[in-house]
Amino acid sequence: MTSLPSMDSRGSTRVSDRTHSRPLCPAGLSLRGLRNSHAGPFDVDVPRGRCLVVTGMSGAGKSVLLRMIADLDPHQGGVALDGVACADMPAHQWRRQVLYLPAEPGWWSDIVLDHMPDAAETRGLLVQVGLREGVLRTPVHRLSTGERQRLALVRALLLQPGVLLLDEPCSALDEATTRKVEALLGDRKAKGMAIVLVSHDQAQADRMADLRRHMMSGHFTGDAA
Amino acid sequence: MTPILLTTSDLLLAAGLIGICVLLSVVLSLDIHRTLAIAAVRMAAQLVLTGSVLLFVFGRSSVWLTFLVLAFMFAAASYEVGSRQQVCLAPSWHFGIGGFATIFGTVVVVLVGLLTALQPHPWYQARIAIPMTGLLLGNVMNATSLSMNTLLSAVGRERAAIEARIILGATRAEAMNGLIRQAIRTALIPTLNQMAAAGVITLPGIMTGQILAGMNPLDASKYQIVLMSLIVSGNMIGATLSAGLTAARLTDARGRLRLDRLRD
């Protein structure tokens, strides 16, 4: 086990400590030996403006991977954005830049406007994902699953993250709305956002992927990139 | 100012009342006569024992003996504060946080009381220090355990909401603040009720005791005001400390929510 990277005091590893690893992606997301007891190690680069699609069966560890990238679960190995390691910046700043969108997003209040400002930018995004403006005034519990899913995407995009980690973002959406969401994501990608997308939808994977990985019981299988 | 002392026949009368309650339980098939009888015997034994121990301790006027009694009370409170909670931390953390918050809150207000308002000579005089500590300890313990219980049971329920904040870049303090505030508020509700009801709906225990012991009612009310203020301050300290420390234990230095540290 001599190749195990050394650990810093916080229990996560600095990317640069791994002597044998490839150089970090200078503009984009780099994973180097990222792992915990359930999944990994994962080594992959997602340059800005690209989308990595991760496919695999339920329970293969796809959400575990996204949670580790966002530093939401304890892990070993490193993640870096634009060459700056996650461990080298305060965790909350990391998460704001490397934003995770869970399959079932949480809401800390029943009032939509507690989660996002009533601004022109918000309204613009609502239109792009096919939501009417009225959702801003509707209690969260009255919204449909699909509406909440898109609202959570709007809430995330308003923070202008550098990387978006998406866990089945269109699972509750019809075909036409899915295309709208994909168009919006494509637009952000063109502006330099990196995306890691977990999807069961093969057609969506084909449309979105610049890079692909398939996960099986906690590991990437063949390199399909 | 001499208190009216109770005689053996008074105690027999009290026992008779319990007897009637037991009888009623049998007649009405309430099925609590066994529990009631055991509770009555237990209560009597505990109180007589406490009375005897205090009589002994007061007679000695030894600092060490006083501190020994206080240490025993603190240990018992640290255990009680953590029991009867459905969701727990690992035992050392659970009893550690509960005990620390309870003892810290109590000690601060007991010292304030002993060194300013009451000023017995010496300040650790057992006759004042032990009953004062007991009174405040019981109250702070209640507030602390309510505060911990509220936070621990809410954190599992609110997991998605807390994590939503963390995901969007909140620090752990920002993400947990709402729950901490809610826990402190809940912990203080019984005290606030008690303060609101004081003198109008109920005659508070201390005041009743002082009046029965022969004190002028106005003086007794002043006593009650000072003690009530000490109680509310101690409760606030205990509830705030326990909520804050529990929240800190349920998150880590990287601002993650660590519900894996909960035990059912």
Coordinates of C-alpha atoms in Angstrom, one line a residue:
Chain A
M1 CA 0.0 0.0 0.0
T2 CA 2.9 2.4 -0.6
S3 CA 1.0 4.3 -3.2
L4 CA -1.5 5.6 -0.7
P5 CA -1.3 9.3 -0.7
S6 CA -0.4 11.0 2.6
M7 CA -3.1 12.6 4.6
D8 CA -3.3 16.1 6.0
S9 CA -4.7 16.9 9.4
R10 CA -8.3 17.1 8.1
G11 CA -8.2 13.5 6.8
S12 CA -8.4 14.5 3.2
T13 CA -5.4 14.4 0.9
R14 CA -3.8 17.2 -1.0
V15 CA -3.8 16.5 -4.7
S16 CA -0.1 17.5 -5.0
D17 CA 0.9 14.9 -2.5
R18 CA 0.3 12.1 -4.9
T19 CA 3.7 11.9 -6.5
H20 CA 2.8 9.5 -9.3
S21 CA -0.4 11.2 -10.5
R22 CA -0.9 13.1 -13.7
P23 CA -0.6 16.9 -13.6
L24 CA -3.8 18.6 -12.6
C25 CA -6.2 19.9 -15.2
P26 CA -5.4 23.7 -15.2
A27 CA -8.9 24.8 -16.2
G28 CA -11.4 22.3 -14.9
L29 CA -12.1 19.6 -12.4
S30 CA -9.5 16.9 -11.5
L31 CA -10.1 13.8 -9.4
R32 CA -7.0 12.0 -8.1
G33 CA -7.5 8.8 -6.2
L34 CA -10.8 10.1 -4.8
R35 CA -12.3 7.3 -2.7
N36 CA -14.0 6.3 0.5
S37 CA -15.0 2.9 1.9
H38 CA -17.9 2.6 -0.6
A39 CA -16.4 3.7 -3.8
G40 CA -13.3 4.6 -5.7
P41 CA -10.5 5.4 -6.3
F42 CA -11.6 7.7 -9.1
D43 CA -9.2 9.5 -11.4
V44 CA -10.6 11.7 -14.1
D45 CA -10.4 15.2 -15.5
V46 CA -13.4 17.3 -16.6
P47 CA -12.1 20.4 -18.4
R48 CA -14.3 23.5 -18.3
G49 CA -16.8 23.5 -21.1
R50 CA -17.1 19.7 -21.0
C51 CA -19.6 17.3 -19.6
L52 CA -18.7 14.0 -18.1
V53 CA -21.7 11.6 -18.1
V54 CA -21.5 8.8 -15.5
T55 CA -23.8 5.8 -16.1
G56 CA -24.4 2.7 -14.1
M57 CA -27.0 0.8 -12.1
S58 CA -28.7 2.1 -9.0
G59 CA -26.4 1.6 -6.0
A60 CA -23.3 1.5 -8.1
G61 CA -21.9 4.5 -6.2
K62 CA -22.7 7.3 -8.6
S63 CA -24.2 9.6 -5.9
V64 CA -21.4 8.7 -3.5
L65 CA -19.0 10.0 -6.2
L66 CA -20.8 13.3 -6.6
R67 CA -21.1 13.7 -2.8
M68 CA -17.3 13.1 -2.4
I69 CA -16.5 15.6 -5.2
A70 CA -18.7 18.3 -3.4
D71 CA -16.9 17.3 -0.1
L72 CA -20.2 16.4 1.5
D73 CA -18.9 13.0 2.8
P74 CA -15.6 12.2 4.4
H75 CA -13.2 10.9 1.7
Q76 CA -9.5 10.3 0.9
G77 CA -7.7 11.3 -2.2
G78 CA -8.0 14.7 -3.8
V79 CA -10.2 16.9 -5.9
A80 CA -9.1 20.2 -7.5
L81 CA -10.8 22.9 -9.5
D82 CA -8.5 24.9 -11.9
G83 CA -5.5 23.4 -10.1
V84 CA -6.6 24.5 -6.6
A85 CA -7.2 21.6 -4.3
C86 CA -10.5 21.3 -2.3
A87 CA -8.5 20.8 0.9
D88 CA -6.7 24.1 0.3
M89 CA -9.9 26.2 0.5
P90 CA -12.7 26.6 3.0
A91 CA -15.3 23.9 2.4
H92 CA -18.2 26.2 1.9
Q93 CA -16.3 28.2 -0.8
W94 CA -15.5 24.9 -2.5
R95 CA -19.2 23.8 -2.5
R96 CA -20.3 27.1 -3.9
Q97 CA -18.0 26.6 -6.9
V98 CA -18.5 22.8 -7.2
L99 CA -22.2 22.6 -6.8
Y100 CA -24.1 19.4 -6.2
L101 CA -27.7 19.0 -7.2
P102 CA -29.1 15.9 -5.6
A103 CA -31.9 13.9 -7.2
E104 CA -34.3 15.0 -4.5
P105 CA -33.3 18.6 -3.6
G106 CA -34.0 19.9 -0.1
W107 CA -35.9 23.1 0.8
W108 CA -35.4 24.9 4.1
S109 CA -38.5 26.9 3.8
D110 CA -41.9 26.5 2.1
I111 CA -41.5 29.9 0.5
V112 CA -39.7 29.8 -2.9
L113 CA -38.4 33.3 -2.5
D114 CA -36.5 32.4 0.7
H115 CA -34.4 30.3 -1.7
M116 CA -33.8 32.7 -4.5
P117 CA -34.2 36.5 -5.2
D118 CA -37.1 37.8 -7.1
A119 CA -34.8 39.2 -9.8
A120 CA -34.6 39.5 -13.6
E121 CA -32.0 36.8 -13.7
T122 CA -34.2 34.4 -11.8
R123 CA -37.1 35.1 -14.1
G124 CA -34.9 34.6 -17.2
L125 CA -33.8 31.2 -15.9
L126 CA -37.4 30.2 -15.1
V127 CA -38.4 30.9 -18.7
Q128 CA -35.5 28.9 -20.0
V129 CA -36.4 25.8 -18.0
G130 CA -40.1 26.1 -18.9
L131 CA -41.5 27.3 -15.6
R132 CA -44.1 30.0 -15.2
E133 CA -43.3 33.0 -13.1
G134 CA -46.1 32.0 -10.7
V135 CA -43.9 29.3 -9.1
L136 CA -42.1 32.0 -7.2
R137 CA -45.3 32.7 -5.3
T138 CA -46.4 29.1 -4.9
P139 CA -45.6 27.2 -1.6
V140 CA -42.9 24.6 -2.2
H141 CA -45.1 21.7 -1.1
R142 CA -47.7 22.5 -3.7
L143 CA -45.2 22.3 -6.6
S144 CA -44.8 19.1 -8.6
T145 CA -41.7 17.0 -8.4
G146 CA -40.7 18.2 -11.9
E147 CA -41.2 21.8 -10.9
R148 CA -39.1 21.4 -7.8
Q149 CA -36.4 19.7 -9.8
R150 CA -36.2 22.7 -12.2
L151 CA -36.4 25.3 -9.4
A152 CA -33.5 23.6 -7.6
L153 CA -31.5 23.9 -10.9
V154 CA -32.4 27.6 -11.1
R155 CA -31.4 28.0 -7.4
A156 CA -28.0 26.4 -8.2
L157 CA -27.3 28.2 -11.5
L158 CA -27.9 31.6 -9.8
L159 CA -24.7 31.0 -7.8
Q160 CA -22.7 30.7 -11.1
P161 CA -20.8 27.6 -10.1
G162 CA -17.7 26.6 -12.0
V163 CA -18.7 22.9 -11.9
L164 CA -22.2 21.5 -11.7
L165 CA -22.7 17.9 -10.3
L166 CA -26.1 16.7 -11.5
D167 CA -27.8 13.6 -10.1
E168 CA -30.7 12.6 -12.4
P169 CA -31.7 16.2 -13.0
C170 CA -34.4 15.4 -15.5
S171 CA -35.9 12.2 -14.0
A172 CA -39.3 13.9 -13.5
L173 CA -39.4 15.9 -16.7
D174 CA -41.1 15.2 -20.0
E175 CA -39.2 15.0 -23.3
A176 CA -39.7 18.6 -24.3
T177 CA -38.8 20.1 -20.9
T178 CA -35.8 17.8 -20.7
R179 CA -34.6 19.3 -24.0
K180 CA -35.0 22.8 -22.6
V181 CA -33.0 22.0 -19.5
E182 CA -30.3 20.4 -21.7
A183 CA -30.2 23.5 -23.9
L184 CA -29.7 25.7 -20.8
L185 CA -26.9 23.4 -19.5
G186 CA -25.3 23.4 -23.0
D187 CA -25.4 27.2 -22.9
R188 CA -23.6 27.3 -19.5
K189 CA -21.1 24.7 -20.7
A190 CA -20.3 27.0 -23.7
K191 CA -19.6 29.7 -21.1
G192 CA -17.0 27.6 -19.4
M193 CA -18.9 25.5 -16.8
A194 CA -17.9 21.9 -16.3
I195 CA -20.6 19.3 -15.7
V196 CA -20.7 15.9 -14.2
L197 CA -24.0 14.3 -15.0
V198 CA -25.3 11.1 -13.5
S199 CA -28.1 9.8 -15.7
H200 CA -30.0 6.6 -16.4
D201 CA -31.4 8.0 -19.6
Q202 CA -29.2 6.6 -22.4
A203 CA -30.5 9.1 -25.0
Q204 CA -29.7 12.0 -22.7
A205 CA -26.2 10.6 -22.1
D206 CA -25.6 10.4 -25.8
R207 CA -26.8 14.0 -26.3
M208 CA -24.8 15.5 -23.4
A209 CA -21.6 13.6 -23.0
D210 CA -18.2 14.9 -24.0
L211 CA -16.6 12.3 -21.8
R212 CA -18.2 9.1 -20.4
R213 CA -17.6 6.7 -17.6
H214 CA -19.5 3.6 -16.6
M215 CA -19.6 2.7 -13.0
M216 CA -20.0 -0.8 -11.6
S217 CA -19.9 -1.6 -7.9
G218 CA -18.0 1.6 -6.9
H219 CA -15.5 1.7 -9.8
F220 CA -15.2 3.1 -13.3
T221 CA -15.2 0.2 -15.8
G222 CA -13.8 0.7 -19.4
D223 CA -12.7 4.1 -20.6
A224 CA -15.3 5.1 -23.1
A225 CA -14.1 8.6 -23.6
Chain B
M1 CA -40.6 33.4 62.4
T2 CA -40.6 29.8 63.7
P3 CA -41.7 27.3 61.1
I4 CA -44.6 25.1 62.0
L5 CA -43.0 21.6 62.5
L6 CA -44.9 18.5 61.4
T7 CA -45.5 15.7 63.9
T8 CA -45.8 11.9 63.4
S9 CA -49.5 12.1 63.2
D10 CA -49.2 14.6 60.3
L11 CA -47.1 12.1 58.4
L12 CA -49.6 9.3 59.2
L13 CA -52.3 11.6 57.7
A14 CA -50.2 11.9 54.6
A15 CA -49.8 8.2 54.4
G16 CA -53.5 7.8 54.8
L17 CA -54.1 10.1 51.8
I18 CA -51.8 7.9 49.7
G19 CA -53.8 4.9 51.0
I20 CA -57.0 6.4 49.8
C21 CA -55.5 7.0 46.4
V22 CA -54.4 3.4 46.2
L23 CA -57.9 2.3 47.2
L24 CA -59.5 4.5 44.6
S25 CA -57.2 3.0 42.0
V26 CA -58.4 -0.5 42.9
V27 CA -62.1 0.6 42.9
L28 CA -61.9 2.4 39.6
S29 CA -59.6 -0.3 38.0
L30 CA -57.0 2.4 37.2
D31 CA -54.4 -0.3 37.7
I32 CA -51.9 2.2 39.1
H33 CA -52.1 1.1 42.7
R34 CA -48.9 -0.9 42.6
T35 CA -46.9 1.8 40.9
L36 CA -48.4 4.4 43.2
A37 CA -47.6 2.5 46.4
I38 CA -44.0 1.8 45.2
A39 CA -43.6 5.5 44.2
A40 CA -44.9 6.7 47.6
V41 CA -42.5 4.4 49.5
R42 CA -39.6 5.4 47.3
M43 CA -40.3 9.1 47.6
A44 CA -40.5 8.8 51.4
A45 CA -37.3 6.8 51.7
Q46 CA -35.4 9.2 49.3
L47 CA -36.6 12.3 51.1
V48 CA -35.9 11.0 54.6
L49 CA -32.5 9.8 53.4
T50 CA -31.7 13.2 51.8
G51 CA -32.9 15.0 55.0
S52 CA -30.6 12.9 57.1
V53 CA -27.6 13.3 54.9
L54 CA -28.2 17.1 54.8
L55 CA -28.6 17.2 58.5
F56 CA -25.3 15.4 58.8
V57 CA -23.5 17.6 56.3
F58 CA -24.9 20.9 57.7
G59 CA -23.7 19.8 61.2
R60 CA -20.1 19.2 60.0
S61 CA -19.7 22.5 58.1
S62 CA -16.8 20.9 56.1
V63 CA -15.9 22.2 52.7
W64 CA -14.9 18.8 51.4
L65 CA -18.1 17.2 52.5
T66 CA -20.1 19.9 50.9
F67 CA -18.2 19.5 47.6
L68 CA -18.6 15.8 47.8
V69 CA -22.4 16.1 48.0
L70 CA -22.3 18.6 45.1
A71 CA -20.1 16.3 43.0
F72 CA -22.6 13.5 43.6
M73 CA -25.5 15.8 42.5
F74 CA -23.6 16.9 39.4
A75 CA -22.8 13.3 38.4
A76 CA -26.5 12.2 38.8
A77 CA -27.6 15.2 36.8
S78 CA -25.1 14.4 34.0
Y79 CA -26.5 11.0 33.8
E80 CA -30.2 12.0 33.9
V81 CA -29.8 14.8 31.3
G82 CA -28.8 12.3 28.6
S83 CA -31.3 9.5 29.5
R84 CA -34.8 9.2 28.0
Q85 CA -33.7 10.6 24.6
Q86 CA -34.6 8.6 21.6
V87 CA -31.8 9.9 19.3
C88 CA -28.4 10.0 20.9
L89 CA -24.8 10.7 20.1
A90 CA -22.1 8.1 21.1
P91 CA -22.4 7.8 24.9
S92 CA -19.2 9.7 25.8
W93 CA -20.3 12.6 23.7
H94 CA -23.9 12.4 24.7
F95 CA -23.3 12.4 28.4
G96 CA -20.2 14.6 28.1
I97 CA -22.1 17.5 26.3
G98 CA -25.2 17.1 28.4
G99 CA -23.3 17.0 31.6
F100 CA -20.9 19.8 30.7
A101 CA -23.7 22.2 29.7
T102 CA -25.7 21.4 32.8
I103 CA -22.9 21.8 35.2
F104 CA -21.4 24.9 33.6
G105 CA -24.8 26.7 33.5
T106 CA -25.5 25.7 37.1
V107 CA -22.1 26.6 38.5
V108 CA -22.2 30.1 36.9
V109 CA -25.5 31.1 38.3
V110 CA -24.9 29.4 41.7
L111 CA -21.7 31.4 42.1
V112 CA -23.5 34.6 41.0
G113 CA -26.2 33.9 43.6
L114 CA -23.8 33.0 46.4
L115 CA -21.4 35.8 45.8
T116 CA -23.8 38.6 45.2
A117 CA -27.4 38.3 46.4
L118 CA -27.3 35.7 49.2
Q119 CA -23.7 36.2 50.5
P120 CA -23.7 33.5 53.2
H121 CA -20.6 33.3 55.4
P122 CA -18.6 31.5 54.3
W123 CA -19.9 31.5 50.7
Y124 CA -19.8 27.8 50.4
Q125 CA -21.9 27.3 53.6
A126 CA -23.6 23.9 53.1
R127 CA -27.0 25.1 54.4
I128 CA -27.3 27.6 51.5
A129 CA -25.0 26.2 48.8
I130 CA -26.5 22.7 48.6
P131 CA -30.2 23.6 48.4
M132 CA -29.4 26.4 45.9
T133 CA -27.4 24.2 43.7
G134 CA -30.1 21.5 43.9
L135 CA -32.8 23.9 42.8
L136 CA -30.8 25.4 40.0
L137 CA -29.3 22.1 38.9
G138 CA -32.8 20.5 38.4
N139 CA -34.0 23.4 36.3
V140 CA -30.8 23.7 34.1
M141 CA -30.9 19.9 33.7
N142 CA -34.5 20.1 32.3
A143 CA -33.6 22.9 29.9
T144 CA -30.4 21.2 28.7
S145 CA -32.1 17.9 28.0
L146 CA -35.0 19.6 26.2
S147 CA -32.6 21.5 24.1
M148 CA -30.5 18.5 23.2
N149 CA -33.6 16.4 22.6
T150 CA -35.1 19.0 20.3
L151 CA -31.9 19.4 18.3
L152 CA -31.2 15.6 18.0
S153 CA -34.7 14.7 16.9
A154 CA -35.0 17.6 14.5
V155 CA -31.7 17.1 12.8
G156 CA -32.7 13.8 11.3
R157 CA -36.0 15.1 10.1
E158 CA -34.5 18.3 8.6
R159 CA -31.6 16.5 7.0
A160 CA -32.5 17.5 3.4
A161 CA -33.1 21.1 4.4
I162 CA -29.8 21.4 6.3
E163 CA -27.9 19.7 3.5
A164 CA -29.5 22.0 0.9
R165 CA -28.0 25.0 2.7
I166 CA -24.6 23.3 3.0
I167 CA -24.6 22.3 -0.7
L168 CA -25.3 25.9 -1.7
G169 CA -22.2 27.2 0.2
A170 CA -23.5 27.7 3.8
T171 CA -20.9 27.3 6.6
R172 CA -21.9 24.8 9.2
A173 CA -22.9 27.6 11.6
E174 CA -25.2 29.1 9.0
A175 CA -26.7 25.7 8.2
M176 CA -27.4 24.8 11.8
N177 CA -28.4 28.2 13.2
G178 CA -32.1 27.7 12.6
L179 CA -32.2 24.4 14.4
I180 CA -30.0 25.7 17.3
R181 CA -32.4 28.6 17.8
Q182 CA -35.4 26.4 17.7
A183 CA -33.8 24.0 20.3
I184 CA -33.0 26.9 22.7
R185 CA -36.5 28.3 22.3
T186 CA -38.2 25.0 23.0
A187 CA -35.9 24.4 26.0
L188 CA -37.0 27.8 27.6
I189 CA -40.7 27.4 27.0
P190 CA -41.4 25.7 30.4
T191 CA -39.4 28.4 32.2
L192 CA -41.2 31.2 30.4
N193 CA -44.5 29.6 31.3
Q194 CA -43.4 29.3 34.9
M195 CA -42.4 33.0 34.9
A196 CA -45.7 34.1 33.3
A197 CA -47.7 32.0 35.8
A198 CA -45.7 33.0 38.8
G199 CA -47.9 34.5 41.5
V200 CA -51.0 34.6 39.3
I201 CA -51.7 31.0 38.5
T202 CA -49.3 29.3 40.9
L203 CA -47.5 30.4 44.0
P204 CA -43.9 29.4 43.2
G205 CA -42.2 26.7 45.3
I206 CA -39.5 28.9 46.9
M207 CA -42.0 31.6 47.9
T208 CA -44.4 29.1 49.3
G209 CA -41.6 27.5 51.3
Q210 CA -40.4 30.8 52.6
I211 CA -43.9 31.9 53.6
L212 CA -44.6 28.5 55.3
A213 CA -41.3 28.9 57.1
G214 CA -42.5 32.2 58.5
M215 CA -41.1 34.8 56.1
N216 CA -43.0 38.0 55.3
P217 CA -44.7 37.5 51.9
L218 CA -43.1 40.5 50.3
D219 CA -39.6 39.4 51.4
A220 CA -40.4 35.9 50.1
S221 CA -41.4 37.4 46.7
K222 CA -38.1 39.2 46.5
Y223 CA -36.4 35.9 47.1
Q224 CA -38.4 34.3 44.4
I225 CA -37.6 37.1 41.9
V226 CA -33.9 36.7 42.4
L227 CA -34.0 32.9 42.2
M228 CA -36.3 32.9 39.1
S229 CA -33.8 35.2 37.4
L230 CA -31.0 32.8 38.3
I231 CA -33.0 29.9 37.0
V232 CA -33.8 31.5 33.7
S233 CA -30.1 32.5 33.2
G234 CA -28.8 29.1 34.1
N235 CA -31.4 27.5 31.7
M236 CA -30.3 29.8 28.9
I237 CA -26.6 29.0 29.4
G238 CA -27.3 25.3 29.6
A239 CA -29.6 25.2 26.6
T240 CA -27.4 27.3 24.4
L241 CA -24.2 25.4 25.3
S242 CA -25.8 22.0 24.7
A243 CA -27.5 23.0 21.4
G244 CA -24.3 24.6 20.2
L245 CA -22.0 21.7 21.2
T246 CA -24.4 19.1 19.8
A247 CA -24.7 20.9 16.5
A248 CA -20.9 21.2 16.4
R249 CA -20.6 17.4 17.0
L250 CA -23.0 16.7 14.2
T251 CA -20.9 18.6 11.7
D252 CA -17.2 18.5 11.1
A253 CA -14.4 20.9 10.3
R254 CA -15.1 20.6 6.6
G255 CA -18.7 21.8 7.3
R256 CA -20.3 18.4 6.5
L257 CA -23.4 17.1 8.2
R258 CA -22.3 14.0 10.1
L259 CA -25.5 12.1 10.9
D260 CA -23.3 9.0 11.0
R261 CA -22.5 10.2 14.5
L262 CA -26.0 9.6 15.7
R263 CA -27.1 6.4 17.5
D264 CA -30.7 5.1 17.7

